[in-house]
Tab-separated table of C-alpha atoms in Angstrom:
chain	number	residue	atom	x	y	z
K	1	SER	CA	93.570	121.670	63.679
K	2	ARG	CA	91.833	121.054	66.934
K	3	PRO	CA	92.306	117.611	68.541
K	4	THR	CA	89.143	115.387	68.696
K	5	TRP	CA	88.191	112.981	71.463
K	6	PRO	CA	88.940	109.376	70.596
K	7	THR	CA	86.168	106.878	70.555
K	8	GLY	CA	85.685	103.317	71.703
K	9	PRO	CA	85.252	101.646	75.160
K	10	VAL	CA	88.872	102.410	76.120
K	11	SER	CA	90.364	105.585	74.707
K	12	SER	CA	93.948	106.689	75.049
K	13	TRP	CA	95.047	110.195	74.094
K	14	PRO	CA	98.671	111.207	74.340
K	15	VAL	CA	99.137	114.876	75.468
K	16	SER	CA	102.464	116.643	75.243
K	17	ALA	CA	103.095	119.297	77.784
K	18	ALA	CA	103.206	122.874	76.512
K	19	PRO	CA	106.747	124.135	75.948
K	20	GLU	CA	106.388	126.829	78.724
K	21	CYS	CA	105.518	123.948	81.174
K	22	ARG	CA	108.534	121.762	80.624
K	23	GLY	CA	110.638	123.272	83.407
K	24	SER	CA	110.404	120.200	85.685
K	25	ASP	CA	111.428	116.608	84.869
K	26	SER	CA	107.937	115.347	85.324
K	27	MET	CA	106.533	117.557	82.522
K	28	ALA	CA	109.355	116.538	80.012
K	29	HIS	CA	107.551	113.290	79.229
K	30	PRO	CA	104.374	112.828	77.305
K	31	VAL	CA	101.220	112.305	79.282
K	32	HIS	CA	98.765	109.677	78.051
K	33	ILE	CA	95.153	110.036	79.237
K	34	THR	CA	92.993	106.860	79.047
K	35	PHE	CA	89.291	107.143	79.640
K	36	LEU	CA	87.759	104.047	80.994
K	37	GLY	CA	84.322	105.492	81.300
K	38	GLY	CA	82.436	108.764	81.860
K	39	LEU	CA	82.662	110.199	78.302
K	40	GLY	CA	79.337	110.966	76.706
K	41	GLU	CA	77.346	109.750	79.744
K	42	ILE	CA	76.716	110.660	83.339
K	43	GLY	CA	78.375	108.060	85.309
K	44	ARG	CA	81.219	105.510	85.200
K	45	ASN	CA	83.677	108.434	85.723
K	46	CYS	CA	87.183	106.935	85.543
K	47	ALA	CA	90.325	108.116	83.771
K	48	ALA	CA	93.955	107.105	84.008
K	49	LEU	CA	96.928	109.431	83.578
K	50	GLU	CA	100.079	107.784	82.568
K	51	VAL	CA	103.616	109.224	82.640
K	52	GLU	CA	106.891	107.325	82.314
K	53	GLY	CA	104.848	104.073	82.474
K	54	ARG	CA	103.398	104.925	85.867
K	55	ILE	CA	99.571	105.483	86.235
K	56	VAL	CA	97.455	107.536	88.488
K	57	MET	CA	93.721	107.089	88.419
K	58	LEU	CA	91.199	109.904	88.518
K	59	ASP	CA	87.927	108.674	89.991
K	60	CYS	CA	86.384	105.203	89.758
K	61	GLY	CA	82.589	105.521	89.474
K	62	GLN	CA	79.632	103.528	88.504
K	63	LEU	CA	76.468	104.236	86.409
K	64	PHE	CA	72.983	103.506	87.456
K	65	PRO	CA	71.245	102.343	84.331
K	66	ASP	CA	67.593	103.432	83.728
K	67	ASP	CA	67.025	101.021	80.894
K	68	LEU	CA	68.489	97.708	81.945
K	69	PRO	CA	66.061	95.934	84.218
K	70	GLY	CA	67.776	93.840	86.835
K	71	VAL	CA	71.144	95.515	86.349
K	72	ASP	CA	72.134	97.440	89.525
K	73	ALA	CA	75.314	99.143	88.291
K	74	VAL	CA	77.388	99.459	85.196
K	75	LEU	CA	81.167	99.685	85.779
K	76	PRO	CA	84.121	100.994	83.871
K	77	ASP	CA	86.005	98.327	81.931
K	78	PHE	CA	88.912	97.576	84.248
K	79	THR	CA	90.758	95.290	81.893
K	80	TRP	CA	93.260	97.887	80.832
K	81	LEU	CA	93.918	98.704	84.546
K	82	LEU	CA	94.276	95.079	85.677
K	83	GLU	CA	96.733	94.485	82.810
K	84	ARG	CA	98.863	97.299	84.284
K	85	ALA	CA	98.031	96.654	87.946
K	86	ASP	CA	101.678	96.817	89.140
K	87	ARG	CA	102.036	100.330	87.500
K	88	ILE	CA	99.172	102.016	89.411
K	89	GLU	CA	100.499	104.564	91.853
K	90	GLY	CA	96.967	105.309	93.360
K	91	CYS	CA	93.457	106.792	92.741
K	92	VAL	CA	92.561	110.297	93.326
K	93	VAL	CA	88.800	110.735	94.015
K	94	THR	CA	87.389	114.106	93.345
K	95	HIS	CA	84.230	113.917	95.410
K	96	ALA	CA	81.929	111.279	97.077
K	97	HIS	CA	79.178	110.905	94.359
K	98	GLU	CA	78.533	107.279	93.325
K	99	ASP	CA	79.449	108.050	89.751
K	100	HIS	CA	82.965	108.819	91.053
K	101	ILE	CA	83.514	106.339	93.839
K	102	GLY	CA	80.921	103.572	93.195
K	103	GLY	CA	83.373	101.293	91.244
K	104	LEU	CA	86.073	101.296	93.917
K	105	PRO	CA	84.983	98.045	95.725
K	106	TYR	CA	84.986	96.133	92.497
K	107	LEU	CA	88.277	97.506	91.276
K	108	LEU	CA	90.039	96.974	94.674
K	109	LYS	CA	88.839	93.357	94.869
K	110	ASP	CA	90.080	92.736	91.448
K	111	LEU	CA	93.464	94.309	92.255
K	112	ALA	CA	93.700	92.324	95.519
K	113	ALA	CA	93.300	89.061	93.636
K	114	GLU	CA	96.399	90.214	91.616
K	115	GLY	CA	98.215	90.947	94.939
K	116	VAL	CA	98.064	94.672	94.433
K	117	SER	CA	96.817	97.469	96.840
K	118	ILE	CA	96.746	101.054	95.831
K	119	PRO	CA	96.298	104.116	97.959
K	120	ILE	CA	93.255	106.345	97.599
K	121	TYR	CA	93.634	110.148	97.820
K	122	GLY	CA	90.859	112.495	98.623
K	123	ALA	CA	89.277	115.024	100.934
K	124	PRO	CA	88.404	113.780	104.410
K	125	PHE	CA	84.666	113.570	103.849
K	126	THR	CA	85.100	111.877	100.433
K	127	LEU	CA	87.529	109.311	102.049
K	128	GLY	CA	84.919	108.757	104.920
K	129	MET	CA	82.389	107.754	102.188
K	130	VAL	CA	84.886	105.509	100.496
K	131	ARG	CA	85.793	103.859	103.839
K	132	GLY	CA	82.061	103.080	104.449
K	133	LYS	CA	81.542	101.827	101.027
K	134	LEU	CA	84.528	99.479	101.261
K	135	LYS	CA	83.702	98.240	104.707
K	136	GLY	CA	80.104	97.601	103.606
K	137	ALA	CA	81.401	95.582	100.582
K	138	GLY	CA	83.793	93.566	102.744
K	139	VAL	CA	86.727	94.903	100.851
K	140	PRO	CA	90.066	95.448	102.757
K	141	ILE	CA	90.598	99.265	103.289
K	142	PRO	CA	93.763	100.464	101.550
K	143	GLU	CA	95.822	103.380	102.644
K	144	LEU	CA	93.531	106.462	102.618
K	145	VAL	CA	95.476	109.755	102.152
K	146	GLU	CA	93.521	112.860	103.256
K	147	LEU	CA	94.136	115.975	101.266
K	148	GLY	CA	93.448	119.577	102.180
K	149	ASP	CA	92.590	122.447	99.870
K	150	HIS	CA	95.823	123.404	97.823
K	151	ALA	CA	97.758	120.398	99.250
K	152	LYS	CA	100.771	119.620	97.036
K	153	LEU	CA	101.948	116.100	96.788
K	154	ARG	CA	104.047	113.977	94.535
K	155	ILE	CA	102.342	110.630	93.600
K	156	GLY	CA	105.047	108.630	91.539
K	157	PRO	CA	106.162	110.847	88.642
K	158	PHE	CA	103.082	113.152	89.112
K	159	ASP	CA	103.351	116.504	90.929
K	160	CYS	CA	99.817	117.189	92.114
K	161	GLU	CA	98.090	120.156	93.552
K	162	PHE	CA	94.603	119.663	94.879
K	163	LEU	CA	92.138	122.535	94.311
K	164	PRO	CA	88.795	122.994	96.139
K	165	VAL	CA	85.693	122.579	93.939
K	166	THR	CA	82.020	122.929	94.448
K	167	ILE	CA	79.558	120.620	92.783
K	168	ARG	CA	76.307	122.145	91.747
K	169	ARG	CA	73.453	120.309	90.045
K	170	ARG	CA	70.785	122.218	88.079
K	171	ALA	CA	67.395	122.010	89.310
K	172	VAL	CA	65.247	119.766	87.222
């Protein structure tokens, strides 16, 4: 049977590596994917990958609501992350759209209150946008790690390769 996406505000889906991929130590352990936003909506993109008790975040965006007068932004629920703040290795941002980086100032403020600072990984342009956003919000700028196309990097127990992508929006 095919797996189904879990539902609820915070969803965790354990994923086992395919047998042919279990050659390295990092793939021998189950991977848990927790979605904190971005499922079934455009915005609030934020996921956490967890292996061996260590976490790498993928994006940290916000949603601009059309139907909530007086609300400027809707953020992912950071409760799950804050409860595991000391286990976060960093955040990989895929690109500089607000639905992928807009929540960073809020999360980084909350993490700083816990005494935690995490590095942010991304392309030079994306990190420039992150730097400006954090500076404008008065948030201390953490380590920003610039990545090139096909860069390979180990982040905690995660072996990562960063592939170039192009974002294209359909004309309305």
